[in-house]
Every structure is written in structure tokens, then in C-alpha cells.
Coordinates of C-alpha atoms in Angstrom, one line a residue:
M719 CA 91.3 87.3 117.5
T720 CA 94.5 86.5 117.8
P721 CA 96.4 86.5 120.9
T722 CA 99.6 89.5 119.4
S723 CA 96.1 91.3 118.2
A724 CA 94.1 90.2 121.8
Q725 CA 97.4 92.2 123.5
D726 CA 97.3 95.0 121.5
I727 CA 93.7 95.4 122.8
R728 CA 94.6 95.4 125.7
D729 CA 97.6 98.2 125.9
A730 CA 95.3 100.7 123.6
A731 CA 92.7 100.0 126.1
A732 CA 94.6 100.7 129.9
L733 CA 96.8 103.6 127.7
L734 CA 92.9 104.7 126.6
A735 CA 91.4 104.3 130.4
P736 CA 93.7 107.0 132.4
A737 CA 93.6 109.5 129.6
T738 CA 92.2 113.5 130.7
D739 CA 92.9 114.8 127.2
V740 CA 92.8 113.3 123.9
T741 CA 92.8 114.1 120.1
I742 CA 91.6 111.6 117.7
L743 CA 92.2 112.2 114.4
G744 CA 90.4 111.0 110.8
H745 CA 91.4 110.8 108.1
V746 CA 91.3 113.8 105.0
R747 CA 88.2 113.0 103.1
P748 CA 86.4 111.7 106.7
D749 CA 83.9 108.2 105.5
A750 CA 81.4 106.9 108.2
D751 CA 84.4 104.2 109.3
A752 CA 86.8 107.3 109.9
L753 CA 84.2 109.5 111.7
G754 CA 81.5 107.2 112.9
S755 CA 85.0 105.7 115.0
A756 CA 86.4 108.5 116.0
L757 CA 83.2 110.1 117.4
A758 CA 81.9 107.0 119.0
L759 CA 85.2 106.5 120.6
G760 CA 85.2 110.3 121.7
R761 CA 81.8 110.4 123.4
A762 CA 83.4 106.7 126.0
L763 CA 86.3 108.8 126.9
R764 CA 84.4 112.2 127.0
Q765 CA 81.7 110.0 129.7
R766 CA 85.4 108.9 131.9
G767 CA 85.7 112.8 132.3
A768 CA 88.4 113.0 130.0
R769 CA 88.6 116.3 127.1
V770 CA 88.2 115.1 123.8
R771 CA 88.8 117.1 120.6
V772 CA 88.0 114.7 117.0
S773 CA 89.0 116.2 113.3
F774 CA 89.8 115.5 110.4
G775 CA 92.6 118.3 108.1
E776 CA 90.1 118.1 105.1
P777 CA 87.2 119.6 103.8
D778 CA 86.8 122.1 106.4
E779 CA 83.3 120.5 107.7
A780 CA 82.2 117.3 108.4
P781 CA 79.7 115.2 105.0
E782 CA 76.4 115.9 105.9
T783 CA 75.9 113.3 105.8
L784 CA 77.9 112.5 109.0
R785 CA 77.0 115.1 111.2
W786 CA 74.4 113.6 113.2
L787 CA 76.4 111.2 114.6
D788 CA 78.2 114.5 116.3
E789 CA 75.9 114.3 120.0
D790 CA 78.2 115.6 122.1
G791 CA 79.7 118.4 119.9
L792 CA 83.3 117.0 119.1
L793 CA 83.8 117.2 116.1
T794 CA 86.8 120.8 115.9
H795 CA 88.2 122.6 113.5
P796 CA 92.2 121.8 112.7
D797 CA 92.4 125.7 113.6
D798 CA 91.0 125.1 117.5
L799 CA 93.8 122.0 118.2
P800 CA 95.7 122.9 121.3
D801 CA 99.3 123.4 120.4
T802 CA 100.4 119.7 120.2
D803 CA 98.8 117.1 121.9
A804 CA 99.3 114.8 125.0
L805 CA 97.0 111.8 123.4
L806 CA 96.8 112.1 119.8
V807 CA 94.8 108.6 118.8
C808 CA 95.0 108.0 114.9
V809 CA 91.7 106.5 113.5
D810 CA 91.3 104.2 110.1
T811 CA 94.7 106.1 108.6
P812 CA 96.6 103.7 107.4
V813 CA 99.7 106.8 107.6
P814 CA 100.3 110.3 108.7
K815 CA 100.2 111.2 104.9
R816 CA 96.9 110.2 105.4
L817 CA 95.7 112.9 107.8
G818 CA 96.7 116.3 105.5
R819 CA 97.8 119.0 107.0
L820 CA 97.4 117.2 110.6
A821 CA 99.9 115.3 109.8
G822 CA 102.8 117.0 111.3
R823 CA 101.1 116.5 114.9
V824 CA 101.9 111.8 115.0
E825 CA 106.2 112.9 115.4
P826 CA 105.9 115.6 118.3
A827 CA 102.5 113.7 120.7
G828 CA 103.3 112.9 123.8
A829 CA 101.5 109.2 123.1
V830 CA 99.6 107.9 119.7
L831 CA 97.6 105.5 119.2
V832 CA 96.6 103.8 115.9
I833 CA 93.8 102.0 115.4
D834 CA 93.2 100.6 111.6
H835 CA 92.2 97.9 109.9
H836 CA 94.4 98.8 106.0
A837 CA 96.8 96.5 105.1
T838 CA 99.1 99.4 104.3
N839 CA 99.2 100.9 107.7
T840 CA 102.9 101.9 108.9
R841 CA 101.9 101.5 112.3
Y842 CA 103.5 104.5 113.3
G843 CA 101.9 105.2 116.6
T844 CA 103.8 104.0 120.2
C845 CA 100.5 101.8 120.2
N846 CA 98.3 100.3 117.6
V847 CA 96.0 98.7 116.7
V848 CA 96.2 97.4 113.7
D849 CA 94.3 93.9 111.9
E850 CA 93.8 93.2 108.6
S851 CA 91.2 90.6 108.7
A852 CA 89.0 93.3 110.5
E853 CA 86.1 95.4 108.2
A854 CA 86.2 98.0 109.6
S855 CA 88.4 100.9 111.9
A856 CA 84.7 100.3 114.2
V857 CA 85.2 96.9 114.9
L858 CA 88.7 97.8 116.6
V859 CA 87.1 100.0 118.4
F860 CA 84.5 98.5 120.1
R861 CA 86.8 95.8 121.1
I862 CA 89.4 98.5 122.5
L863 CA 86.1 100.1 124.4
E864 CA 84.7 96.2 125.9
A865 CA 87.8 95.9 126.9
M866 CA 87.8 99.3 128.4
G867 CA 84.6 98.5 130.0
A868 CA 82.7 101.2 128.6
E869 CA 79.4 101.4 128.8
L870 CA 77.8 100.7 124.9
D871 CA 75.0 103.2 125.0
E872 CA 72.8 104.7 121.6
P873 CA 75.1 106.8 119.9
I874 CA 78.1 104.7 120.8
A875 CA 77.2 102.0 119.3
R876 CA 75.6 105.0 116.7
G877 CA 78.7 105.8 115.3
I878 CA 80.0 101.9 115.6
Y879 CA 77.5 100.4 113.5
A880 CA 78.0 103.5 110.3
G881 CA 81.6 102.3 110.3
I882 CA 80.6 99.1 109.9
V883 CA 77.2 98.2 107.2
T884 CA 79.4 101.0 105.1
D885 CA 82.6 99.8 104.9
T886 CA 81.0 95.6 104.5
S887 CA 78.6 97.5 102.2
G888 CA 75.4 96.9 104.6
F889 CA 77.3 94.0 105.9
R890 CA 77.6 91.2 102.9
R891 CA 81.0 91.1 103.4
A892 CA 81.8 91.1 107.3
S893 CA 81.8 87.5 109.4
P894 CA 80.1 85.8 111.8
E895 CA 81.6 87.2 114.4
T896 CA 80.8 91.0 112.8
H897 CA 77.3 90.4 112.9
R898 CA 77.1 88.9 115.9
M899 CA 79.0 92.4 117.3
A900 CA 76.0 94.4 114.9
A901 CA 73.6 92.2 117.3
R902 CA 75.0 94.0 120.2
L903 CA 74.8 97.2 118.7
L904 CA 71.0 96.8 117.7
E905 CA 70.0 95.6 121.4
A906 CA 71.6 99.0 122.8
G907 CA 69.2 101.2 120.7
V908 CA 70.7 102.1 117.2
D909 CA 67.8 102.0 114.4
A910 CA 69.4 100.5 111.5
E911 CA 67.4 101.7 109.1
A912 CA 67.5 105.2 109.9
V913 CA 71.4 104.4 109.9
V914 CA 71.7 103.6 105.9
R915 CA 68.9 106.1 104.4
R916 CA 70.9 108.7 106.4
I917 CA 74.6 108.3 106.3
V918 CA 73.4 105.6 101.8
D919 CA 70.3 105.2 100.5
E920 CA 68.9 108.9 100.5
R921 CA 70.3 111.7 97.9
P922 CA 69.7 115.3 96.4
F923 CA 67.7 115.8 93.5
A924 CA 70.8 117.3 91.9
W925 CA 72.7 113.7 91.9
L926 CA 70.7 112.4 89.6
P927 CA 71.6 115.0 86.5
M928 CA 75.5 114.8 88.4
L929 CA 74.7 110.8 87.9
S930 CA 74.0 110.3 84.6
S931 CA 76.5 113.3 82.9
V932 CA 79.2 111.2 84.8
L933 CA 78.2 107.9 83.2
R934 CA 77.2 109.0 79.5
E935 CA 81.4 108.6 79.7
A936 CA 81.8 105.6 81.4
E937 CA 83.8 103.2 79.4
L938 CA 84.2 99.5 80.0
E939 CA 87.6 97.9 78.5
P940 CA 87.3 94.8 78.7
E941 CA 90.7 93.1 77.8
A942 CA 92.0 95.6 80.6
A943 CA 92.9 94.4 84.1
R944 CA 94.7 91.2 83.1
G945 CA 92.0 90.1 80.9
K946 CA 89.3 91.4 83.5
G947 CA 88.2 93.8 83.1
F948 CA 88.4 97.4 83.5
V949 CA 85.8 100.2 83.8
H950 CA 86.1 103.7 84.2
A951 CA 83.8 107.2 84.7
V952 CA 85.6 110.6 85.4
V953 CA 83.9 113.4 87.5
R954 CA 84.8 116.6 86.4
A955 CA 85.0 119.8 88.4
D956 CA 82.0 121.3 86.7
A957 CA 79.5 118.3 87.7
A958 CA 81.3 117.7 91.2
R959 CA 80.7 122.1 91.9
T960 CA 76.8 120.9 91.7
V961 CA 76.5 118.2 93.8
R962 CA 78.3 117.2 97.8
A963 CA 81.1 116.3 98.6
E964 CA 79.2 112.4 99.2
E965 CA 77.5 112.8 95.9
V966 CA 80.5 112.8 94.6
E967 CA 82.2 110.3 96.5
S968 CA 79.2 107.2 95.8
V969 CA 80.0 107.8 92.6
I970 CA 82.3 104.7 92.8
D971 CA 79.4 102.0 94.2
V972 CA 77.4 102.1 90.7
V973 CA 80.3 101.6 88.3
R974 CA 81.4 98.9 90.2
S975 CA 78.9 96.9 90.0
V976 CA 79.6 96.3 86.2
R977 CA 79.6 91.9 86.0
E978 CA 82.1 93.0 82.6
A979 CA 84.5 94.3 84.8
A980 CA 86.9 93.2 87.4
V981 CA 88.4 95.9 88.8
A982 CA 86.2 99.9 88.4
A983 CA 87.9 103.2 88.8
V984 CA 86.3 106.9 89.5
L985 CA 88.1 110.1 88.4
K986 CA 87.3 112.9 90.2
Q987 CA 88.6 115.9 89.7
D988 CA 89.8 118.3 92.3
L989 CA 88.2 121.7 92.9
A990 CA 91.4 123.6 94.1
N991 CA 94.2 122.1 91.8
P992 CA 91.8 120.8 88.4
G993 CA 95.1 119.3 87.4
Q994 CA 95.0 116.4 89.7
W995 CA 92.3 113.9 90.3
Q996 CA 91.2 111.5 93.2
I997 CA 91.3 108.2 92.3
S998 CA 88.9 105.3 94.1
L999 CA 89.3 102.0 93.1
R1000 CA 87.7 98.6 93.8
S1001 CA 88.2 95.1 92.5
K1002 CA 87.2 91.5 92.8
G1003 CA 90.0 90.0 91.6
V1004 CA 92.8 92.4 91.2
D1005 CA 94.7 94.2 94.2
V1006 CA 94.1 97.4 93.4
S1007 CA 95.5 98.4 96.8
V1008 CA 99.6 97.6 95.0
V1009 CA 98.2 100.4 92.1
A1010 CA 97.2 103.0 94.2
A1011 CA 101.0 102.3 96.7
G1012 CA 102.4 103.0 93.5
F1013 CA 101.0 106.9 93.5
G1014 CA 101.1 107.2 96.6
G1015 CA 98.3 106.2 97.6
G1016 CA 97.1 103.2 99.9
G1017 CA 93.7 100.8 100.9
H1018 CA 92.9 96.7 100.6
R1019 CA 93.1 94.9 98.2
Q1020 CA 89.9 95.3 96.7
A1021 CA 89.3 99.2 97.4
A1022 CA 92.2 101.0 97.7
G1023 CA 92.8 105.5 96.8
C1024 CA 95.2 108.0 95.8
T1025 CA 95.6 111.0 94.1
I1026 CA 97.7 111.5 90.7
A1027 CA 98.6 115.0 88.4
G1028 CA 97.8 115.1 84.8
T1029 CA 95.3 115.0 82.2
A1030 CA 92.6 112.4 83.0
S1031 CA 93.8 110.5 79.9
E1032 CA 97.1 110.4 81.0
V1033 CA 96.2 109.2 84.6
L1034 CA 94.0 106.3 82.8
A1035 CA 97.0 105.4 80.8
G1036 CA 99.0 104.9 84.4
L1037 CA 96.7 103.1 86.2
R1038 CA 96.2 100.4 83.0
A1039 CA 99.8 100.2 83.1
A1040 CA 99.9 99.8 86.9
L1041 CA 96.8 97.3 86.7
E1042 CA 99.2 94.6 83.7
R1043 CA 101.9 94.5 87.0
A1044 CA 99.1 94.2 89.7
P1045 CA 99.0 91.0 90.8
L1046 CA 96.0 88.9 90.6
L1047 CA 93.1 88.0 94.0

């Protein structure tokens, strides 16, 4: 950790330590890093006597695979949030737009703490803990809690572990420091097997026919993405309606495994607006954060996302063109 980021951690801890009323937000369609980090931080603040709410813009309910992380009932529907926030914490969210319908809460808040590890973060907070080298926002939350002297009990450790294990693809991209951090989380009582099984491994039977129908139409373009290969699949609304949102999100992890392609994309048709597609991008050799940013999205160099309007064919054509211009890693 650089001296600057060490000071950022201390500043964040100093801001949070005396807080009595806090709203913590994750990005829309929250993953384990956003929600696990928010709930871990929320529980630690609640134990210090603060009133805490954890929320996100959409959907109306947390993914079923993540609800069990909420030991304290901190999850709050957007309609039940107060009119304004004395202290607003935005976790794993690089730009206010990623808060969806809750983006308007940033400007009027008394203070805004941003905790994030995306390279595209615009540092929109009054206090920012932004570190692209951190493998997960949960890593930064751990450091802040450590600076606060917060007790690392099992539910807090579980939320942080969930964020780290998922954002590092099962620790495949974790540094030695992060492995040491994980050891401390396990020592706090985290059941690693249960976390991975409940969040990553377990799927309902309906996932299999959905996946079969999607992969049947997957395509490989060996010469695309500057000759590094591009594989893509489309999840249409009819298929998406047969499973939970987390099953749809998991398709990219299957498609990305294709050896012959450096870039993988999954187009997910918006159930409420069939003319829009949520795009998941993964890469082993092309900077897909630049591609996503070109369409108003963002993310990491090797994992990014955006939303694009049009037909599936038009969206794929736009992605192909953007990949030809994207920097190589």
C-alpha cells in the first residue's frame, strides 16, 4: 500500500469512527463484493452504535445467493431510505450512474465516502479510498476496519471473504497479502466451503436447460479482437425468465473459459426493455474497460460491463469494432 492510500485509509476510518447515522450503497445488480463489503462495514458500524442502512438501486431484492450475508437485517428498500444522508458510503461503485435510481443521493449528502477498486473511478466522494491494485473492494473495507480497530467477528469476516473469493476467481488472482488477509478471515470463523458453495457452486436445475439453450448459439470469431479471438453468447429474455438473475450473470464464467478466445462477451436482454442489452466482458489480452467506457459503462481491464441499445446483431457489431481499437494488455 502506498503512503497516499495509507492516508486515505486513515481518513476513512476517522470519518466512520464517530458516525451515528450511515447509508451504505452498492451498485445496481450487486455482486458479492459490493454487497458483502457493504454488509460487513454496516455490521461493524452498527456494533459501534450507529444506525445503518444498506441498499442498492435495482433490483428490488438482493440476489438469493447473497441474502444470507445480512445477519442484522441491514438491507433496506430504496423507498425506505431517509430523504438525505448525513454520511453516504458508496462501495464498489466507480461512478454515481452505477447507483441507478439512487445516484441522486450523492450530491445532497453531508459527506460521501467512496470505497472502490475500479480503474474507472472518478473519485466523486468527499473522501475517497480508491485503489486499482486491490483485487476487491472488500480488501479496502478490511483495511478500513483494521484502522478503526473494529472487531472481526464471523459475519463481518464472511462478508469480506465473499467479496474477495468471488472477485479473485477463487483466489486465482490474489496477492500474497490478500491470501494472508484470507487466513485472518478463516481464523475469525468463516466456513470457506459454505461461502463458495452457496454463492458460486449451487444452481437450480433450471440453470441447465437455460445454459444449454444459450451455449447452443454461442459463436467463436478467431480473427476478431485484434486477432486474439472473440467468443460471445446471447441470453434472450425468454431464457432469462426461467432462472434467477444470478444464474444469468454466471453465464459469462462459462463462456470465458474458451481457450481460443482472449475476449468473451455475454449479451443479456433487459427483461423490462427488450431493446437494451446488459453486456458482460472478460478478457485475457485486451483492455475491455476501454470498450465498456465507450458505451457508457466501466470496470476493470480484464472484467467490465455496459448497457447497449439495439438488436443483438447491432450490439455485437459495435463490440467488434470497439475491440479492434482497444489497447492490448
